PDB file of C-alpha atoms in Angstrom:
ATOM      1  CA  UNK X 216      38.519 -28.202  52.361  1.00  0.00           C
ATOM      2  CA  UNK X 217      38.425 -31.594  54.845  1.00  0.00           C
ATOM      3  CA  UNK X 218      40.745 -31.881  57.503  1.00  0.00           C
ATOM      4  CA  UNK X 219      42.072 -34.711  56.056  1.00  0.00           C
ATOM      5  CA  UNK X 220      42.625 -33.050  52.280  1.00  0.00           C
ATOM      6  CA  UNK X 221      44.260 -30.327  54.830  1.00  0.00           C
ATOM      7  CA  UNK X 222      46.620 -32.813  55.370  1.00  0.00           C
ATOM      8  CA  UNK X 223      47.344 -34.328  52.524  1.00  0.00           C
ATOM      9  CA  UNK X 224      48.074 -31.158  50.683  1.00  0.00           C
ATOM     10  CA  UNK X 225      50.674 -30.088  53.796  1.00  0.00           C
ATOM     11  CA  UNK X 226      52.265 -33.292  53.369  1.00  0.00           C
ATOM     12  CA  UNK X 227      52.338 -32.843  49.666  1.00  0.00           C
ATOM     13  CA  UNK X 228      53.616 -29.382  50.063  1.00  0.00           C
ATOM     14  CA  UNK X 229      56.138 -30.704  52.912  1.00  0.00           C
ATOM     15  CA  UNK X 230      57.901 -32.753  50.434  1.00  0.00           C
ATOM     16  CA  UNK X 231      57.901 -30.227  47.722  1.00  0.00           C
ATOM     17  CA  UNK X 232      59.603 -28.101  49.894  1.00  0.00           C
ATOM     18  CA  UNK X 233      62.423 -30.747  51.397  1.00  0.00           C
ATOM     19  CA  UNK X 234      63.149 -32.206  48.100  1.00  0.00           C
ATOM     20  CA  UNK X 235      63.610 -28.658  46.034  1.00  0.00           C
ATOM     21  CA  UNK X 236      66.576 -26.689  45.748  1.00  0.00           C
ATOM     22  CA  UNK X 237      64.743 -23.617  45.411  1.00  0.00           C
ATOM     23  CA  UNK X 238      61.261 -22.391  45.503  1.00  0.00           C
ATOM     24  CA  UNK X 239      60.328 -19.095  44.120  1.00  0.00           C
ATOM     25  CA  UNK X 240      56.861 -17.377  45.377  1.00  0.00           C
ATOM     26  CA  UNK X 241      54.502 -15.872  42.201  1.00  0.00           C
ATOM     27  CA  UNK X 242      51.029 -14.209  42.306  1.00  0.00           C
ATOM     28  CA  UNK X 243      49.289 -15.394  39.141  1.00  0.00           C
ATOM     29  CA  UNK X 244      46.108 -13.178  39.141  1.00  0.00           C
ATOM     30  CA  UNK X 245      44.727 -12.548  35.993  1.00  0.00           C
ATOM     31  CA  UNK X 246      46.613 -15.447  34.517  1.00  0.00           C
ATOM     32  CA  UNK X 247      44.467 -17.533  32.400  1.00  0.00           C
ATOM     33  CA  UNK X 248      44.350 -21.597  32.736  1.00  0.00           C
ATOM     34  CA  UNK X 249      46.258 -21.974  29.439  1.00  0.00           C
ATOM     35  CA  UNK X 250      48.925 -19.313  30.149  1.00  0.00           C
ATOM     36  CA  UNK X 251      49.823 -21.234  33.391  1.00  0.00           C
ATOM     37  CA  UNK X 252      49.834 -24.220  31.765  1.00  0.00           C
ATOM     38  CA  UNK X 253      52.258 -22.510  28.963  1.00  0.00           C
ATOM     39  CA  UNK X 254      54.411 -21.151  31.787  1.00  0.00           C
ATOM     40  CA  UNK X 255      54.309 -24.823  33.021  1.00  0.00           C
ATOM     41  CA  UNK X 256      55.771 -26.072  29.952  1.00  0.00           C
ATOM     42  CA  UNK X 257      58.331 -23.221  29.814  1.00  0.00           C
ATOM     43  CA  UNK X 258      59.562 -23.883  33.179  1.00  0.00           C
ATOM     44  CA  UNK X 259      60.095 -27.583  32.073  1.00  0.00           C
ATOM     45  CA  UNK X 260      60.705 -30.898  33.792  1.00  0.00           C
ATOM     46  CA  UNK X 261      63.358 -29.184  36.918  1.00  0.00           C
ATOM     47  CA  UNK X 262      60.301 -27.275  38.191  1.00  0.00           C
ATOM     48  CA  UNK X 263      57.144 -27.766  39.203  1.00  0.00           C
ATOM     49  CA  UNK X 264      54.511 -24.595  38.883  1.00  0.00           C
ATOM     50  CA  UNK X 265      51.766 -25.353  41.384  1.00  0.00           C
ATOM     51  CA  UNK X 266      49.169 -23.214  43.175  1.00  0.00           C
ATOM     52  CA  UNK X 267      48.926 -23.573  47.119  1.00  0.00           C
ATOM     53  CA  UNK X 268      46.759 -21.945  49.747  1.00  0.00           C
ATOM     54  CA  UNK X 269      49.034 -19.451  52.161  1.00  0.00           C
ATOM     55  CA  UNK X 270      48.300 -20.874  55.163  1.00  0.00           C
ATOM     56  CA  UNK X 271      48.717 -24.165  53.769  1.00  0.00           C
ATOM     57  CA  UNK X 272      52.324 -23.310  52.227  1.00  0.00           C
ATOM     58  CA  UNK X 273      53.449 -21.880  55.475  1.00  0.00           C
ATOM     59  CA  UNK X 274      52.799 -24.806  57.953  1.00  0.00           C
ATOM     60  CA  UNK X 275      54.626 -27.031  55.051  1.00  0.00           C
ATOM     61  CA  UNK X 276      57.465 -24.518  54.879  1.00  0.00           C
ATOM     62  CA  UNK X 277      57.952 -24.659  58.849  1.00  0.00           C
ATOM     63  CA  UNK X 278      57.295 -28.076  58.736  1.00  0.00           C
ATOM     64  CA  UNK X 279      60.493 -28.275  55.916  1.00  0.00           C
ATOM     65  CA  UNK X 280      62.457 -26.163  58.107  1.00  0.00           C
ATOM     66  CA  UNK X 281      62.197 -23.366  55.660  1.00  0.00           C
ATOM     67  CA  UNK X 282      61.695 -19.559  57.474  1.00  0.00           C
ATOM     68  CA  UNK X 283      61.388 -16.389  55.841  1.00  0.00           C
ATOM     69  CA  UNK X 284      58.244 -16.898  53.521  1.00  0.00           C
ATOM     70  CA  UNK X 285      55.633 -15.304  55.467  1.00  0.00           C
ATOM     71  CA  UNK X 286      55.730 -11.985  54.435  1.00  0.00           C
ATOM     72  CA  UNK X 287      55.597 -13.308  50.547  1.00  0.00           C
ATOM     73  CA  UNK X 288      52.702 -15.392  51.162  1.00  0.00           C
ATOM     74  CA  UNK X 289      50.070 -13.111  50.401  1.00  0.00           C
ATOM     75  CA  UNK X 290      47.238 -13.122  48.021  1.00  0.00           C
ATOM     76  CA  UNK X 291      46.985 -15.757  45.262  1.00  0.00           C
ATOM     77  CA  UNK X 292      50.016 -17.561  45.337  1.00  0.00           C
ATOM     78  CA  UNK X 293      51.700 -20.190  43.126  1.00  0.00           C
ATOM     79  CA  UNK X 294      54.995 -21.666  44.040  1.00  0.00           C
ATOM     80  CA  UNK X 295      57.664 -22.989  41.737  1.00  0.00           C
ATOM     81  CA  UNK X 296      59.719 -25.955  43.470  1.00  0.00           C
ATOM     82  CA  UNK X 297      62.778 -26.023  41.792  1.00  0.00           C
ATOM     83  CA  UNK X 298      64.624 -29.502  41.296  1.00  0.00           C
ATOM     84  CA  UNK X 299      67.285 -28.385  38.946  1.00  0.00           C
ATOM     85  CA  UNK X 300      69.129 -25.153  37.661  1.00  0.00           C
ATOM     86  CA  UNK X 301      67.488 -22.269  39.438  1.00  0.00           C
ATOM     87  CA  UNK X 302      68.390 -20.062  36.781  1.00  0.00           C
ATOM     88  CA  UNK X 303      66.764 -21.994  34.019  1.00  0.00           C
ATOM     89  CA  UNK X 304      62.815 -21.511  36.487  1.00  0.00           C
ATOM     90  CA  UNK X 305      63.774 -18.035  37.091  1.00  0.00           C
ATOM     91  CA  UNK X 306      64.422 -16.851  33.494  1.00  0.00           C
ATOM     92  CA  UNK X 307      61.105 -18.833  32.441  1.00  0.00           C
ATOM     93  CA  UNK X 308      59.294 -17.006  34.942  1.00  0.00           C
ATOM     94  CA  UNK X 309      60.445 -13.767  34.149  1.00  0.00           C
ATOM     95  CA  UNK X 310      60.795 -13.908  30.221  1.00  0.00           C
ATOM     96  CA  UNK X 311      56.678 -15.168  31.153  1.00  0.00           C
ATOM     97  CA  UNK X 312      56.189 -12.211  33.240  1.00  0.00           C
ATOM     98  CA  UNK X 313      57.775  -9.333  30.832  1.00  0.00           C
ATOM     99  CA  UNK X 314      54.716 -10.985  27.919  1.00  0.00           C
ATOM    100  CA  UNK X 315      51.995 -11.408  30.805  1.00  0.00           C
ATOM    101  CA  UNK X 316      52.151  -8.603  33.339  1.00  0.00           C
ATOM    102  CA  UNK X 317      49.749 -10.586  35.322  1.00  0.00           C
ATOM    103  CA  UNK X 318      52.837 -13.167  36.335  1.00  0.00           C
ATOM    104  CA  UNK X 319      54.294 -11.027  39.845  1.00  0.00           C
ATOM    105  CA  UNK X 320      57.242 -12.806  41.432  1.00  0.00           C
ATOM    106  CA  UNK X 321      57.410 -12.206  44.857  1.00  0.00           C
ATOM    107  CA  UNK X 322      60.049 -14.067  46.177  1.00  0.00           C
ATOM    108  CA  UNK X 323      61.390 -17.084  46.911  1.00  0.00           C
ATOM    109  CA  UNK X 324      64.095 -19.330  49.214  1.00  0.00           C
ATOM    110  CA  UNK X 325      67.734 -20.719  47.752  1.00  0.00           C
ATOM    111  CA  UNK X 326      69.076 -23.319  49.859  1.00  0.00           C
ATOM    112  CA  UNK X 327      67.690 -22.010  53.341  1.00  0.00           C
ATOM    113  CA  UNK X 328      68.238 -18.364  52.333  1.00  0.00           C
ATOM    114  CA  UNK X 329      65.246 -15.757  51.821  1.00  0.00           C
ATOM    115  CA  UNK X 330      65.748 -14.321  48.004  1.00  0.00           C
ATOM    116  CA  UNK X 331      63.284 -11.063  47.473  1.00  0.00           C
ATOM    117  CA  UNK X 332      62.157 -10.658  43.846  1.00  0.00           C
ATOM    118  CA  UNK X 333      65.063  -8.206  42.976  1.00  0.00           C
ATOM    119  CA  UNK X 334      67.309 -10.907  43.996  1.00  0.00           C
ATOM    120  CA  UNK X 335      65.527 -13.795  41.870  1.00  0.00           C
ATOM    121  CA  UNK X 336      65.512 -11.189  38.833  1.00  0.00           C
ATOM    122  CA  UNK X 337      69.776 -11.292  39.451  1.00  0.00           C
ATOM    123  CA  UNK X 338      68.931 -15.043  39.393  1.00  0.00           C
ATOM    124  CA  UNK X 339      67.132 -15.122  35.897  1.00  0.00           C
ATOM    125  CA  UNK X 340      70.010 -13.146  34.455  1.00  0.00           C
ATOM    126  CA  UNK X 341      72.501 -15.814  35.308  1.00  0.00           C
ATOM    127  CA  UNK X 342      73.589 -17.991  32.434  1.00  0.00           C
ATOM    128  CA  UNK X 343      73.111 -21.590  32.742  1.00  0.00           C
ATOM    129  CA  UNK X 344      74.550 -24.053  34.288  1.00  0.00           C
ATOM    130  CA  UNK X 345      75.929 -25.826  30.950  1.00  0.00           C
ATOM    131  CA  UNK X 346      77.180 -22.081  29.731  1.00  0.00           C
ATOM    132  CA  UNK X 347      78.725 -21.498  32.627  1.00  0.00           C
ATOM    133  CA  UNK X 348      80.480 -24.741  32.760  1.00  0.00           C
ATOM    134  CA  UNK X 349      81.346 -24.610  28.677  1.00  0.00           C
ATOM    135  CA  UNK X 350      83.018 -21.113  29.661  1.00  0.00           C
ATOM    136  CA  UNK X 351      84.919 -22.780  32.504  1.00  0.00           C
ATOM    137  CA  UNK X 352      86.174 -25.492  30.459  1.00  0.00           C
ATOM    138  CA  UNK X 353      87.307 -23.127  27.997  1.00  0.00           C
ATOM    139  CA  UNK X 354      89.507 -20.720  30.246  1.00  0.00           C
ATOM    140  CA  UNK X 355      90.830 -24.387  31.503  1.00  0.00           C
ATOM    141  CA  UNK X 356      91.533 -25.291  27.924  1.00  0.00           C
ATOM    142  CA  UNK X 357      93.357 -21.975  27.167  1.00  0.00           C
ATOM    143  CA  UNK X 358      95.472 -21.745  29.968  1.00  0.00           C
ATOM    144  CA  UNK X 359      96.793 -25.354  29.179  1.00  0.00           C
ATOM    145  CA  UNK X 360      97.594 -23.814  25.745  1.00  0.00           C
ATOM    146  CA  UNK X 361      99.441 -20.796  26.978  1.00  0.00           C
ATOM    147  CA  UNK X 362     101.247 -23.195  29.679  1.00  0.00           C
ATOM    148  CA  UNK X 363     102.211 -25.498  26.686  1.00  0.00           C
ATOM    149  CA  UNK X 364     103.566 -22.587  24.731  1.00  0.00           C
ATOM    150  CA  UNK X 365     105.365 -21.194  27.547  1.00  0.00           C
ATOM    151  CA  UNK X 366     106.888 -24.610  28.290  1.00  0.00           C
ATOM    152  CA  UNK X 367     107.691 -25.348  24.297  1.00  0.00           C
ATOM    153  CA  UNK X 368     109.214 -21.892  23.458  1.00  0.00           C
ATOM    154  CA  UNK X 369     112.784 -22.135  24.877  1.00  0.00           C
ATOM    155  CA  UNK X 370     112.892 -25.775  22.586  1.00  0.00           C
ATOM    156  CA  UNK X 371     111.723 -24.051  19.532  1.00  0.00           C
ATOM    157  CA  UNK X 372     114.057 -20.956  20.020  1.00  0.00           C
ATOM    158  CA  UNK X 373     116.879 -23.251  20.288  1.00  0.00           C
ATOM    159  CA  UNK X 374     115.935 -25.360  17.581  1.00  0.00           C
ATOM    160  CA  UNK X 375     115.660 -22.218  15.679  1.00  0.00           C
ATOM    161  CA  UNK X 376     119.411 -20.697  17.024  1.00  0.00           C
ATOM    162  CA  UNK X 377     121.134 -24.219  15.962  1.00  0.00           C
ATOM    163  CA  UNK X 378     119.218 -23.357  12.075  1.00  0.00           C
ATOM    164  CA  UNK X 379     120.684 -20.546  12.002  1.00  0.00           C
ATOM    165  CA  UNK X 380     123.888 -21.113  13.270  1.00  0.00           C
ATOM    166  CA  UNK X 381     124.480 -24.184  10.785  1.00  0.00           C
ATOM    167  CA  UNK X 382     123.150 -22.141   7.902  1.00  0.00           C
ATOM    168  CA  UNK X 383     126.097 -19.634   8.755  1.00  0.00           C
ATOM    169  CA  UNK X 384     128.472 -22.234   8.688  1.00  0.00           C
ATOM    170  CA  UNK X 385     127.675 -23.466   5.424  1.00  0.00           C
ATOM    171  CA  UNK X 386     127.258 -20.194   4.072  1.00  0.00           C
ATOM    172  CA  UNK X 387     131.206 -19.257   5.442  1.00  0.00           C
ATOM    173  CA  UNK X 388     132.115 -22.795   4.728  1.00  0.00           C
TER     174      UNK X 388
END
């Protein structure tokens, strides 16, 4: 590779790493052209799957401000720059990896902090985002209700007392 393709593909890797939320570390060997490109496509548009020399990746990950990868970046490596919901890449890549055995995650770095691969396997067992916020919204929703009831029952129970009390005057009456 030409010094100056050197560069380019740090600088490429640079910004990968500044603008990504997340990047989790893979060895793909074994893994076929198509499969990658089906793990690609399974990873969808908040990650992107690329393949990256080791030395390359760690002068961009220095160079990003990023520590902790060097021990991970070993071997053939592929990195997944994550743009969106972490847990969305993560169960991708390990649904992928229970079909193709091939798929080995390594590692990977969430928000500044080294993640090992047990740690990104807690990750892929997260729900998403949406579910998670659905679920919020709907212990919001029924503690409104119970408040509501709370605040409503002493009216109804006194609506209910005056019912009864004017049924037992017409009844005596």
């Amino acid at each position: 590779m030409a010094r100056t393709d050197k560069s380019a593909a740090i600088a490429e890797l640079t910004e990968d790493f500044r603008n990504s939320t997340a990047v989790l570390v893979t060895e793909y060997r074994g893994l076929t052209v198509a499969q990658m490109k089906n793990l690609r496509r399974a990873m969808g548009t908040e990650a992107k799957y690329s393949v990256a020399k080791n030395t390359l990746a760690r002068i961009a990950a220095h160079e990003a401000g990023i520590e902790g990868l060097d021990e991970v970046l070993t071997g053939p490596t592929a990195l997944a720059f994550v743009t969106g919901d972490i847990a969305t890449a993560a169960k991708a890549i390990k649904e992928f990896s229970k079909e193709h055995e091939a798929l080995v995650v390594k590692g990977g770095v969430l928000e500044g902090a080294f993640l090992d691969a047990g740690e990104v396997g807690k990750l892929a067992d997260l729900e998403s985002r949406e579910v998670l916020l659905a679920k919020t919204a709907g212990a919001l929703k029924a503690s409104l209700y119970k408040a509501a009831y709370v605040f409503t029952a002493p009216l109804v129970k006194t609506v209910r007392t005056v019912d009864a009390l004017r049924e037992k005057q017409e009844s005596a009456a």
